[in-house]
PDB file of C-alpha atoms in Angstrom:
ATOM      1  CA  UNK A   1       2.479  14.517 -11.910  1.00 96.00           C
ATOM      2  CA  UNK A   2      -0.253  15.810 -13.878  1.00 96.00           C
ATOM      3  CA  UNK A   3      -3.456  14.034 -12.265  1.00 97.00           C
ATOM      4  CA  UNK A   4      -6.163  16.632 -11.813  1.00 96.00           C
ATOM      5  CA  UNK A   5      -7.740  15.313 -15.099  1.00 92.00           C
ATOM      6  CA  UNK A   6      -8.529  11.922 -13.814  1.00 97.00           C
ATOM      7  CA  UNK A   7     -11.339  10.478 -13.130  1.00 97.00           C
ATOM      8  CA  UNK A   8     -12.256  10.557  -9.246  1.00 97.00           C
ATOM      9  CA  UNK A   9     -13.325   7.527  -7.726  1.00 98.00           C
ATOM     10  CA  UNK A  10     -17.042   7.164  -6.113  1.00 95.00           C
ATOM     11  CA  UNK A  11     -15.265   4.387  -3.885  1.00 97.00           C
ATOM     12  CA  UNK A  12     -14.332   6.820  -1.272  1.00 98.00           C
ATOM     13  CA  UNK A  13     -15.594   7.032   2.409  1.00 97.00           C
ATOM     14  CA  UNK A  14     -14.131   9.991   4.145  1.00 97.00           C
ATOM     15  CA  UNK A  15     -14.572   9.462   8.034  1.00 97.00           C
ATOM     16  CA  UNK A  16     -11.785  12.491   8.800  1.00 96.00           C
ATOM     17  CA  UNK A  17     -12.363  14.402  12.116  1.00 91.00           C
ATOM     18  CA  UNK A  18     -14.688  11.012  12.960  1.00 89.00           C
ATOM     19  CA  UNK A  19     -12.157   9.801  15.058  1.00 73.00           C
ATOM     20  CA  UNK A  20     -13.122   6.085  16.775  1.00 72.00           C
ATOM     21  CA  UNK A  21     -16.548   4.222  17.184  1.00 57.00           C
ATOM     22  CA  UNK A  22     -16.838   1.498  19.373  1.00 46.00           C
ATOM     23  CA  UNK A  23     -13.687   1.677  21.468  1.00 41.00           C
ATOM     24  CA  UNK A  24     -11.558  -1.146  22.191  1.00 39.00           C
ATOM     25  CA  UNK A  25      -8.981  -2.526  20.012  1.00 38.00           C
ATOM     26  CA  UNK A  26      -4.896  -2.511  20.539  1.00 36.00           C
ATOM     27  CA  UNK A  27      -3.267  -1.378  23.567  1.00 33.00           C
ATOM     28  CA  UNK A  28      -0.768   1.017  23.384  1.00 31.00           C
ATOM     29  CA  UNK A  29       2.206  -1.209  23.487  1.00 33.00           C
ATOM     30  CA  UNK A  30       1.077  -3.081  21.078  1.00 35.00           C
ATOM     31  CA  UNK A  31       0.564   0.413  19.177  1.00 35.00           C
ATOM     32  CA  UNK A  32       3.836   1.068  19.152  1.00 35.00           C
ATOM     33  CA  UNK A  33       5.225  -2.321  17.978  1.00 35.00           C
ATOM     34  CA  UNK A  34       2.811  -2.605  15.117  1.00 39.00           C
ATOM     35  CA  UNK A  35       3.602   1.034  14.221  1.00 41.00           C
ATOM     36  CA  UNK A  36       7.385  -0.125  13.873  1.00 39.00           C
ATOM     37  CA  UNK A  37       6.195  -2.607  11.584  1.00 41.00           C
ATOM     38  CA  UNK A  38       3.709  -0.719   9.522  1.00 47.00           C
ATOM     39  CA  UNK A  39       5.027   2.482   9.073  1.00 48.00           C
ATOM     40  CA  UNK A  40       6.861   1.253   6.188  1.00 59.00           C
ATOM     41  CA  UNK A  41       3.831   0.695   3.902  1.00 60.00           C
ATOM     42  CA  UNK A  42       1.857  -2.410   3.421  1.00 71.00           C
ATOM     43  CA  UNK A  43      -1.103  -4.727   4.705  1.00 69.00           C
ATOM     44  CA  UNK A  44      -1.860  -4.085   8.118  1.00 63.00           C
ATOM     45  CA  UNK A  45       0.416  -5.753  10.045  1.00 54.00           C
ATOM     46  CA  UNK A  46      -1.673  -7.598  12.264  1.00 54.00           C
ATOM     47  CA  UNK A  47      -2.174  -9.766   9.101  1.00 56.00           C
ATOM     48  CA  UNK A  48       1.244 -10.273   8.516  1.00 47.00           C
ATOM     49  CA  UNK A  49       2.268 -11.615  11.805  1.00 39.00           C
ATOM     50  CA  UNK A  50      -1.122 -13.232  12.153  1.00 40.00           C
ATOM     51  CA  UNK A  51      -2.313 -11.410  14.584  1.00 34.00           C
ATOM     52  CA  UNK A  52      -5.672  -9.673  13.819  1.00 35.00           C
ATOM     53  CA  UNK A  53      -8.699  -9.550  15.989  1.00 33.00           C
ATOM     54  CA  UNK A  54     -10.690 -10.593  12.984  1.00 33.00           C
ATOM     55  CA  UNK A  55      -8.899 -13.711  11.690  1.00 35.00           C
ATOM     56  CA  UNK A  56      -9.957 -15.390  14.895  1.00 31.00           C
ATOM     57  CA  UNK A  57     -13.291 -13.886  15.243  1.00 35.00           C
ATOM     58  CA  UNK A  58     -13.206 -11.041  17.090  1.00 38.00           C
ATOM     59  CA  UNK A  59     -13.387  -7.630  15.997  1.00 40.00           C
ATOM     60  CA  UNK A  60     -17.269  -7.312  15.269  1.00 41.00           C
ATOM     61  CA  UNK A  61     -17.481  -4.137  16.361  1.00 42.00           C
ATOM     62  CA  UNK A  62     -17.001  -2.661  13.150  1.00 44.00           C
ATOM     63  CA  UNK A  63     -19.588  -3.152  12.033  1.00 46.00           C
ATOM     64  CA  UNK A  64     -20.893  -0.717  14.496  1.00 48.00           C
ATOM     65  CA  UNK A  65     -18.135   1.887  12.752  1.00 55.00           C
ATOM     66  CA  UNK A  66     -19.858   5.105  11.545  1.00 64.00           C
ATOM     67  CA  UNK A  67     -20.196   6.118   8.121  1.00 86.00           C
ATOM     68  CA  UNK A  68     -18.166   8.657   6.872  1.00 92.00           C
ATOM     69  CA  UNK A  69     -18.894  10.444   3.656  1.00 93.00           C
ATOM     70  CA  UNK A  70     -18.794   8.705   0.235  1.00 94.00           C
ATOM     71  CA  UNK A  71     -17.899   9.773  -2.802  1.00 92.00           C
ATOM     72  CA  UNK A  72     -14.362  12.096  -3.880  1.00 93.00           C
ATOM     73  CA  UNK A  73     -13.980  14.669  -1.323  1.00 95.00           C
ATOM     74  CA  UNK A  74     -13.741  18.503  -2.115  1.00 92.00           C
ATOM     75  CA  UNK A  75     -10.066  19.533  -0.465  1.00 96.00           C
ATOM     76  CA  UNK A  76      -7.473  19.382  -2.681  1.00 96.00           C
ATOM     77  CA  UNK A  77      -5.900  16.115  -0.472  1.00 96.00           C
ATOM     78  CA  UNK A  78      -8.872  14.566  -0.607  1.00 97.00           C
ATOM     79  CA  UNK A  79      -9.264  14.789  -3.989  1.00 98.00           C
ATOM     80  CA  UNK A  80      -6.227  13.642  -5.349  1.00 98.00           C
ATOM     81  CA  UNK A  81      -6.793  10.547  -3.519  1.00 98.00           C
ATOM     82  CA  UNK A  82      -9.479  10.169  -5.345  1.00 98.00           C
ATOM     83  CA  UNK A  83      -8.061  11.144  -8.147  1.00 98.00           C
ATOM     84  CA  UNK A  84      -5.224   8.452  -7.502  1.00 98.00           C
ATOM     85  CA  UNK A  85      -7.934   5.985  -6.644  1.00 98.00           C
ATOM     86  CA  UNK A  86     -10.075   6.345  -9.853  1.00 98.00           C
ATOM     87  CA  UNK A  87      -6.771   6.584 -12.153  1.00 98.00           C
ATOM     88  CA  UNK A  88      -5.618   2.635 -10.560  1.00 98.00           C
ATOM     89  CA  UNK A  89      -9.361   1.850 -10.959  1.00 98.00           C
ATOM     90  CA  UNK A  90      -9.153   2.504 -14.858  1.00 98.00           C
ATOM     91  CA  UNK A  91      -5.659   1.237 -15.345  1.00 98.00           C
ATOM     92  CA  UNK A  92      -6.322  -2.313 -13.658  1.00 98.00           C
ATOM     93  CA  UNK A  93      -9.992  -2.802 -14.635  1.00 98.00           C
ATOM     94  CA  UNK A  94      -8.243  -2.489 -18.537  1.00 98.00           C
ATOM     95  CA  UNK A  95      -5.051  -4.478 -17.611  1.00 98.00           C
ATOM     96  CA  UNK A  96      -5.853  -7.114 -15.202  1.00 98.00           C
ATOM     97  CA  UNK A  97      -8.178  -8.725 -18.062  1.00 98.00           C
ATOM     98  CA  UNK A  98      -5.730  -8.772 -20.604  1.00 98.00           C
ATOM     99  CA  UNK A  99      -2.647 -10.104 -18.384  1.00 98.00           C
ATOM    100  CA  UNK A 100      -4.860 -12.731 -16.326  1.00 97.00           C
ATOM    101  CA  UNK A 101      -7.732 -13.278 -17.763  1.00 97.00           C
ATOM    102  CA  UNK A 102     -10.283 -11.815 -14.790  1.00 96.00           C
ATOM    103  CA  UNK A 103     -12.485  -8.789 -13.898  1.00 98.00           C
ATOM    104  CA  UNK A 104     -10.918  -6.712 -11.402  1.00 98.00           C
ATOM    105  CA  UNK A 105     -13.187  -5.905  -8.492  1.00 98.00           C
ATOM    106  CA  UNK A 106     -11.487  -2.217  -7.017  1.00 98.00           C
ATOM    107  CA  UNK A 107     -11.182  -1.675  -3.125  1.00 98.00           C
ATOM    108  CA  UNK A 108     -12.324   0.889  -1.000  1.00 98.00           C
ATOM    109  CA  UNK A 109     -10.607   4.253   0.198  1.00 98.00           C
ATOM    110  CA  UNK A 110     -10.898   5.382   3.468  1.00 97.00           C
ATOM    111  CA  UNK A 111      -9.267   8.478   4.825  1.00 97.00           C
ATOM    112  CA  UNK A 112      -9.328   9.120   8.622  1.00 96.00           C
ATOM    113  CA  UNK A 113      -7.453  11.250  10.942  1.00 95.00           C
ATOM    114  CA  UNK A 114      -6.175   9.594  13.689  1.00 94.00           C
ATOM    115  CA  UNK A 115      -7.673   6.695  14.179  1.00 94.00           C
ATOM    116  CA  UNK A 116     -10.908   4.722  12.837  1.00 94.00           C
ATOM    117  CA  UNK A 117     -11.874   1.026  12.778  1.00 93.00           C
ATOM    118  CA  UNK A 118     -11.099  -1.072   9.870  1.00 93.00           C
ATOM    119  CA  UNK A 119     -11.682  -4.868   9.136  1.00 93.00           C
ATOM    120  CA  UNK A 120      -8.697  -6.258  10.660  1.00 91.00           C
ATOM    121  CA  UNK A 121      -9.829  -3.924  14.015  1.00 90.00           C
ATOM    122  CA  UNK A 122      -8.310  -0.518  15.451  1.00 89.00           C
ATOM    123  CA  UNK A 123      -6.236   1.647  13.336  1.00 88.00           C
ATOM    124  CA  UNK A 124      -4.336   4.623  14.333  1.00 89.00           C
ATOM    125  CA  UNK A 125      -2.628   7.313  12.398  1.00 90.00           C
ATOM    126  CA  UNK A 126       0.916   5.741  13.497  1.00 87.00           C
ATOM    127  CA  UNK A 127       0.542   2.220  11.622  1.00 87.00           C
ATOM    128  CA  UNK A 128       0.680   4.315   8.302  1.00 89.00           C
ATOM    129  CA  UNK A 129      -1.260   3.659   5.495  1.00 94.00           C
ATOM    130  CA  UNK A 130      -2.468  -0.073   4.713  1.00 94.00           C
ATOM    131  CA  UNK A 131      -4.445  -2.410   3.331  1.00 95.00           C
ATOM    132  CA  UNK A 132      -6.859  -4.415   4.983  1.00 95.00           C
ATOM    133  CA  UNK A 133      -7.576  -8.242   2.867  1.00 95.00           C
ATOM    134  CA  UNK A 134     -10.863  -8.807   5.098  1.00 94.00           C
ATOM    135  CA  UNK A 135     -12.712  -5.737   4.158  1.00 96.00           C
ATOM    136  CA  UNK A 136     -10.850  -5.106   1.158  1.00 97.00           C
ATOM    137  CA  UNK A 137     -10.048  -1.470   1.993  1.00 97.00           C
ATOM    138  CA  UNK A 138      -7.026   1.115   1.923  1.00 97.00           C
ATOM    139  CA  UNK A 139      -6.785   3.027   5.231  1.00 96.00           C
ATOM    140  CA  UNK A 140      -4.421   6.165   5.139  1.00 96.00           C
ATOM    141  CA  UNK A 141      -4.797   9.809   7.281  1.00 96.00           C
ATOM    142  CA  UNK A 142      -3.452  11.651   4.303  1.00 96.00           C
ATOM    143  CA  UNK A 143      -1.164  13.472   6.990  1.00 95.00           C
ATOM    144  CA  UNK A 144       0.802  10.336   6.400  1.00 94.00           C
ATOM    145  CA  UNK A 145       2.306  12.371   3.053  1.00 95.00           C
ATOM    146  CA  UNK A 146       3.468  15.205   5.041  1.00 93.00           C
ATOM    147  CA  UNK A 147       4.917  13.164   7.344  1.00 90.00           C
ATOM    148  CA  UNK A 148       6.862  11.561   4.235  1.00 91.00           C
ATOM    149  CA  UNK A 149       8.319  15.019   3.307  1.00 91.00           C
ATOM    150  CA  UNK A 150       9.237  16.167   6.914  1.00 90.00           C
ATOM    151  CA  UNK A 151      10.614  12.938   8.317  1.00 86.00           C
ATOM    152  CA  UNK A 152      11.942  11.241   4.848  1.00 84.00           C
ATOM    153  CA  UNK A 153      12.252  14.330   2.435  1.00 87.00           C
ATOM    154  CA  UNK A 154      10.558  12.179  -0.202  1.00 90.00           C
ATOM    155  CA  UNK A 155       7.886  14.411  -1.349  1.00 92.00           C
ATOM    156  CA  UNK A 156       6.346  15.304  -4.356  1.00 96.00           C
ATOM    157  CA  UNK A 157       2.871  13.818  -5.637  1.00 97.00           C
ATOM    158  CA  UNK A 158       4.226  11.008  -7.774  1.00 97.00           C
ATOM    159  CA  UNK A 159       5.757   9.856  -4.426  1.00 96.00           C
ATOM    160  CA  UNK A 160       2.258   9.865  -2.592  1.00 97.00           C
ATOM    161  CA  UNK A 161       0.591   8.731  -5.375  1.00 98.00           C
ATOM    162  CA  UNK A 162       3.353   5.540  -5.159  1.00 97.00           C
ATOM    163  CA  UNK A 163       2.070   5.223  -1.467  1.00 96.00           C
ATOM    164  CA  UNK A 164      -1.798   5.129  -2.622  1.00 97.00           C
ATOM    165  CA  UNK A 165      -0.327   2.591  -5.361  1.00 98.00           C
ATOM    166  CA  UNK A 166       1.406   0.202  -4.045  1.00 97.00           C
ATOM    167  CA  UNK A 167      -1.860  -0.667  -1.211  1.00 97.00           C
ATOM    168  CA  UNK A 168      -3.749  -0.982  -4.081  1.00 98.00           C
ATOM    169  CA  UNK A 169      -1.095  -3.311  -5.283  1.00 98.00           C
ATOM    170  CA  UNK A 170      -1.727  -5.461  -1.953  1.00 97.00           C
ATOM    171  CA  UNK A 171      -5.720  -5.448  -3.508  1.00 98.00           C
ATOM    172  CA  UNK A 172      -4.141  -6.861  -6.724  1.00 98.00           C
ATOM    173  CA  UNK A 173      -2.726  -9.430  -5.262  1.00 97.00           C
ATOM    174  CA  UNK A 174      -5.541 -10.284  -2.787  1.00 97.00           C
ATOM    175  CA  UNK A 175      -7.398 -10.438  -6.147  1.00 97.00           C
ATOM    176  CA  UNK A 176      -5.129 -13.241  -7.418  1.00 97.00           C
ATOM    177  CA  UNK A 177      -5.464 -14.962  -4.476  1.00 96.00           C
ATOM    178  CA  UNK A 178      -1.453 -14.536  -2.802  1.00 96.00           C
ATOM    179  CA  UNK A 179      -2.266 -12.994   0.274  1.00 95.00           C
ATOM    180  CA  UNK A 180      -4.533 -15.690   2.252  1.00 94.00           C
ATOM    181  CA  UNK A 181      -1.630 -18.598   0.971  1.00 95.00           C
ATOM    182  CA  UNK A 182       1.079 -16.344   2.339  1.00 95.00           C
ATOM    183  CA  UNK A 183      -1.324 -15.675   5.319  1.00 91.00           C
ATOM    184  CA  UNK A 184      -1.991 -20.037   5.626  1.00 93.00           C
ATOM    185  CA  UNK A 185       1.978 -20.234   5.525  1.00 94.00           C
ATOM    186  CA  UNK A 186       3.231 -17.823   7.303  1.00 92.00           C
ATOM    187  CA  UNK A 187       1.497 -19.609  10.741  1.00 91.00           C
ATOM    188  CA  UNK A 188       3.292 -22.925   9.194  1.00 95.00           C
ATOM    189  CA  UNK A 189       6.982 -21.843   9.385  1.00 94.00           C
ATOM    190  CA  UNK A 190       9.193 -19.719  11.114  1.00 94.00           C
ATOM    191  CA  UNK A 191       9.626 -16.221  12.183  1.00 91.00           C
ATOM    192  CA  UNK A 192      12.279 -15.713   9.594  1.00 92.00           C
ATOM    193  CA  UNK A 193      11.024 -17.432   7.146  1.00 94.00           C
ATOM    194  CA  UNK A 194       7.589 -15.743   7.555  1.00 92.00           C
ATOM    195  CA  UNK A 195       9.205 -12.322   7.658  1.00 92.00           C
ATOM    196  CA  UNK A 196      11.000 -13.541   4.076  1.00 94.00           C
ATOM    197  CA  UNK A 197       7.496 -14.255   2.892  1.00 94.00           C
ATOM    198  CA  UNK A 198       6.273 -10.947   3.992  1.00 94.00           C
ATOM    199  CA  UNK A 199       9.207  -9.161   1.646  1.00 95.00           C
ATOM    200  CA  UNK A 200       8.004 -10.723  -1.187  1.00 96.00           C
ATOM    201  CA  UNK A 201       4.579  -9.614  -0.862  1.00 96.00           C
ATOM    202  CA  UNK A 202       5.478  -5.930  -0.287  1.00 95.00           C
ATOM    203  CA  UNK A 203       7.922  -6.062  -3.526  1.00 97.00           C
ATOM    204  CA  UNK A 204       5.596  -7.202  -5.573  1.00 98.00           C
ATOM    205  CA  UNK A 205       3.309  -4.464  -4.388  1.00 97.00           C
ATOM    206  CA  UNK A 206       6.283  -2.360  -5.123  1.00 97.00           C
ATOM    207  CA  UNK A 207       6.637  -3.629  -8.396  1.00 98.00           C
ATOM    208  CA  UNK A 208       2.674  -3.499  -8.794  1.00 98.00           C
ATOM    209  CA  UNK A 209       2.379  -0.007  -8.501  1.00 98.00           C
ATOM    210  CA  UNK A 210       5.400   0.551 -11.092  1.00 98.00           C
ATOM    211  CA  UNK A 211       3.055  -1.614 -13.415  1.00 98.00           C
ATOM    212  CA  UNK A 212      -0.029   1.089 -12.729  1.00 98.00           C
ATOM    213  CA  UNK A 213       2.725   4.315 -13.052  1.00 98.00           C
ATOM    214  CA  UNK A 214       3.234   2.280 -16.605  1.00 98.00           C
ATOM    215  CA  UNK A 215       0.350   2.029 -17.968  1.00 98.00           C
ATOM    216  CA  UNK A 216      -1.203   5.604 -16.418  1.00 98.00           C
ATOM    217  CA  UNK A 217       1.382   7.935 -18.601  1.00 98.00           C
ATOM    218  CA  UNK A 218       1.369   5.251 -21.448  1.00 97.00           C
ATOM    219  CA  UNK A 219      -2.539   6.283 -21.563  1.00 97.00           C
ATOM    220  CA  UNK A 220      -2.805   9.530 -19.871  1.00 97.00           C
ATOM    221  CA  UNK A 221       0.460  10.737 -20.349  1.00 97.00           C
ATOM    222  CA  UNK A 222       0.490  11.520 -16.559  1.00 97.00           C
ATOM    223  CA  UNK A 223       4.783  11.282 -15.641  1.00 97.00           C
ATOM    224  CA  UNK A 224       6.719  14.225 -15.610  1.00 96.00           C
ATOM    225  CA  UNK A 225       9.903  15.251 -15.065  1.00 95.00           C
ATOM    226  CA  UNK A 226      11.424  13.974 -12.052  1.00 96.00           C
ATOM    227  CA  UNK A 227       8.464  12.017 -10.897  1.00 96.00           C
ATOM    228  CA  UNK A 228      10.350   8.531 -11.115  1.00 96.00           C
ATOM    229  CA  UNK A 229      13.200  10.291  -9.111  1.00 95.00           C
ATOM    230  CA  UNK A 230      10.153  11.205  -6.589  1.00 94.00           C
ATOM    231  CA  UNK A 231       9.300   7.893  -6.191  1.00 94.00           C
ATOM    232  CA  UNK A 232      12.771   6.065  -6.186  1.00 95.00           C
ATOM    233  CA  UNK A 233      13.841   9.106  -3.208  1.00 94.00           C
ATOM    234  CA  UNK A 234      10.052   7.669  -1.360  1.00 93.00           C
ATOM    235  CA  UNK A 235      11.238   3.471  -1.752  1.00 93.00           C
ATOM    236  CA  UNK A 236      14.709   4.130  -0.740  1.00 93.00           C
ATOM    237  CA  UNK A 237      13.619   6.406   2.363  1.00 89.00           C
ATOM    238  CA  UNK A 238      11.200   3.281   3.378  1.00 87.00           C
ATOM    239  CA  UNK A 239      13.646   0.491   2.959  1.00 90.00           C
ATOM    240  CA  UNK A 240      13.836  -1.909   6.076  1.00 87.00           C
ATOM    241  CA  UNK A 241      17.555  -1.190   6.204  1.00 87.00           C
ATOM    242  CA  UNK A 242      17.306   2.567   6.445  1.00 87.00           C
ATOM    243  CA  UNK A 243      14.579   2.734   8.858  1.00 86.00           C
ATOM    244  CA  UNK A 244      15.931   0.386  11.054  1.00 86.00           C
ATOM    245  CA  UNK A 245      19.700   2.339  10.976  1.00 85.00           C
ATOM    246  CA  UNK A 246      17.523   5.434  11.866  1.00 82.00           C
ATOM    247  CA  UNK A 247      15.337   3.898  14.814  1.00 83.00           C
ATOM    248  CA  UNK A 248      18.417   1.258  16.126  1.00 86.00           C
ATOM    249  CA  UNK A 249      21.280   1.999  14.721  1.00 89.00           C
ATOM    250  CA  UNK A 250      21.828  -1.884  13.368  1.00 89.00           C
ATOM    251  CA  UNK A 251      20.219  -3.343  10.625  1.00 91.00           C
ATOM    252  CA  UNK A 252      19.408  -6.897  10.907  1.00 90.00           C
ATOM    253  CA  UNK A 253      18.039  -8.809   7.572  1.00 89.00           C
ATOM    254  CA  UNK A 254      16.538 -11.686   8.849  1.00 88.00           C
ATOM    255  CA  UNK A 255      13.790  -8.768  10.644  1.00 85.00           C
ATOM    256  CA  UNK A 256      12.975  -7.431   7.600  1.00 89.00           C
ATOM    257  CA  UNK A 257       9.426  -7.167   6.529  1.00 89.00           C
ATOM    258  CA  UNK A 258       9.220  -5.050   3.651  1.00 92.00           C
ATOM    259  CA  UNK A 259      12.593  -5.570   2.126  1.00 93.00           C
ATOM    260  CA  UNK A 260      15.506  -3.087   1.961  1.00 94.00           C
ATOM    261  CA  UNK A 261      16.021   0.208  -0.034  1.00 94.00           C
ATOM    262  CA  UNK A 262      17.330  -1.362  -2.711  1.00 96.00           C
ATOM    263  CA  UNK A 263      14.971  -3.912  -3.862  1.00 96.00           C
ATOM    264  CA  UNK A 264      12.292  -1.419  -2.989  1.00 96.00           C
ATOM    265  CA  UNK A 265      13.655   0.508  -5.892  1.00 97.00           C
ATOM    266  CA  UNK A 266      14.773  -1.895  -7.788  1.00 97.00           C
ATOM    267  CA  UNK A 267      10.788  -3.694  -7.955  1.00 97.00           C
ATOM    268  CA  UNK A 268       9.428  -0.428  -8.512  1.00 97.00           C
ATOM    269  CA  UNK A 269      11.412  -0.014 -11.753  1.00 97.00           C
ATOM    270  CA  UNK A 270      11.071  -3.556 -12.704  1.00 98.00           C
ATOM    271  CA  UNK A 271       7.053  -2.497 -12.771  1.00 98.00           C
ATOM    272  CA  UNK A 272       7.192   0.826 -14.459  1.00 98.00           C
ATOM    273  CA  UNK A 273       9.639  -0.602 -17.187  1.00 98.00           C
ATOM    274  CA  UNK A 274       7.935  -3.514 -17.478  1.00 98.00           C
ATOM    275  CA  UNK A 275       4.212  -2.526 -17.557  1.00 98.00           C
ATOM    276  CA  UNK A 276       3.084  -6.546 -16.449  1.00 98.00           C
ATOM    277  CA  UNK A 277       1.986  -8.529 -13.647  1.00 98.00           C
ATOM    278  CA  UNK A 278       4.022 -11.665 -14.579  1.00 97.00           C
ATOM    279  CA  UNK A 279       7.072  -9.384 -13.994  1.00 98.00           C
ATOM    280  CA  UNK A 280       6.581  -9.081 -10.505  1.00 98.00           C
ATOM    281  CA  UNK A 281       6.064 -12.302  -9.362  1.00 97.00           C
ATOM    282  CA  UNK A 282       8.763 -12.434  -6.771  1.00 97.00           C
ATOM    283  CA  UNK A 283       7.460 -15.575  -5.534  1.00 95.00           C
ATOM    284  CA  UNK A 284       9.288 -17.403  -8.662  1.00 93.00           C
ATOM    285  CA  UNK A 285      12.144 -14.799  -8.612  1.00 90.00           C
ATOM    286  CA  UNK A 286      15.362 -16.318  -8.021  1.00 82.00           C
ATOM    287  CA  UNK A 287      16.952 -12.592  -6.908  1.00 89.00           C
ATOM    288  CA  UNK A 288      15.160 -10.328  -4.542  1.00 90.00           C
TER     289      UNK A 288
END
């Protein structure tokens, strides 16, 4: 992927080797199970399954978090995430006006090692990258993408840059307002059927971040060859069935959060072909 030409983003607050202000937070049981959850990619998971600190009141302790340094950082990890960042910053703030009519407001970066405080409370290394809706931030220890090539074998930049992508896709469609209606439902029905509800978001994130990967090498000629392989290898590695047939040996469907290998793949190329929001409204979609 040829991204060392974009722009770098200013919305960057690096807090790695900060570790954790303040204390408190999860236990490690609850580590563990959230880990499970979040490992796959998405919104923290606390949010999903409606159990933040935060969305009952608690959590004001981070506002107490330290500041880590702003702006792109000077390692070459660091600054492709910024690179990554700024790229998704000039794609949407062109294309969300044309498709629906608004300004898009871009979210915050911040890369930690091992753990750090975020809006929805405590994060740790082992939840994987996510996005936070209350403080409208993406939290990822950028170890995460050697982790991806060591544990998954999906490496490669377009593949991390799909990671950095898709959270900004949850930011997208915090923007338009999905994410606090799932959020309000998902404590009005079931398990299952909130677990259903959570797939949909995290295709359409899927399918988001195709829509950026569209409209980056339309402009900036930015794909090359085998950087959509890259990326299908990363959403088929990350699929609720395969991770659960590596960690259980079963699958079970009505458990699935993010959705399986296949319609991880199969959103993600609806986006990149497609190049448009209204494509990946799998809210309205009569086939996952």
């Amino acid at each position: 992927m040829r991204w060392e030409d974009f722009r770098t983003s200013s919305n960057v607050e690096d807090r790695r080797g900060m570790g954790m202000a303040g204390g408190g937070g999860l236990g490690i049981g609850a580590m563990v199970i959230l880990g499970l959850v979040g490992w796959a990619l998405g919104i923290d998971p606390r949010i999903l399954i409606g159990g933040a600190e935060m969305m009952t009141g608690g959590g004001s302790g981070y506002q107490q978090q330290q500041q880590g340094r702003q702006g792109a950082p000077q390692d070459e990890a660091g600054r492709f995430a910024s690179a990554i960042l700024g790229n998704t910053e000039d794609v949407w703030n062109t294309v969300f006006p044309q498709q629906v009519n608004r300004q898009y407001q871009a979210p915050k970066l911040v890369l930690f090692s091992d753990a750090t405080r975020s809006g929805c409370g405590g994060a740790q290394s082992a939840m994987g990258p996510f996005y936070c809706p209350l403080d409208q931030t993406v939290y990822i220890d950028l170890s995460f993408f050697q982790e991806m090539q060591r544990r998954f074998r999906a490496g490669g930049d377009f593949a991390y840059a799909y990671v950095l992508a898709h959270e900004v896709g949850h930011h997208v469609e915090n923007q338009l307002g999905i994410l606090p209606r799932v959020q309000e439902r998902q404590q009005q029905v079931s398990r299952t059927e909130g677990n259903q509800l959570s797939v949909r978001v995290e295709l359409m994130a899927d399918c988001l971040a195709g829509v950026w990967a569209h409209h980056s090498d339309q402009r900036w000629k930015s794909l090359e060859q085998g950087d959509i392989e890259e990326a299908i290898r990363a959403a088929e590695a990350i699929g609720d069935d395969r991770l659960q047939k590596q960690s259980q040996g079963r699958v079970m469907p009505d458990s699935f959060t993010h959705g399986s290998s296949e319609q991880r793949v199969r959103w993600l190329t609806t986006g990149l072909k497609s190049g448009t929001i209204q494509s990946c409204d799998t809210f309205r979609a009569s086939r996952l």
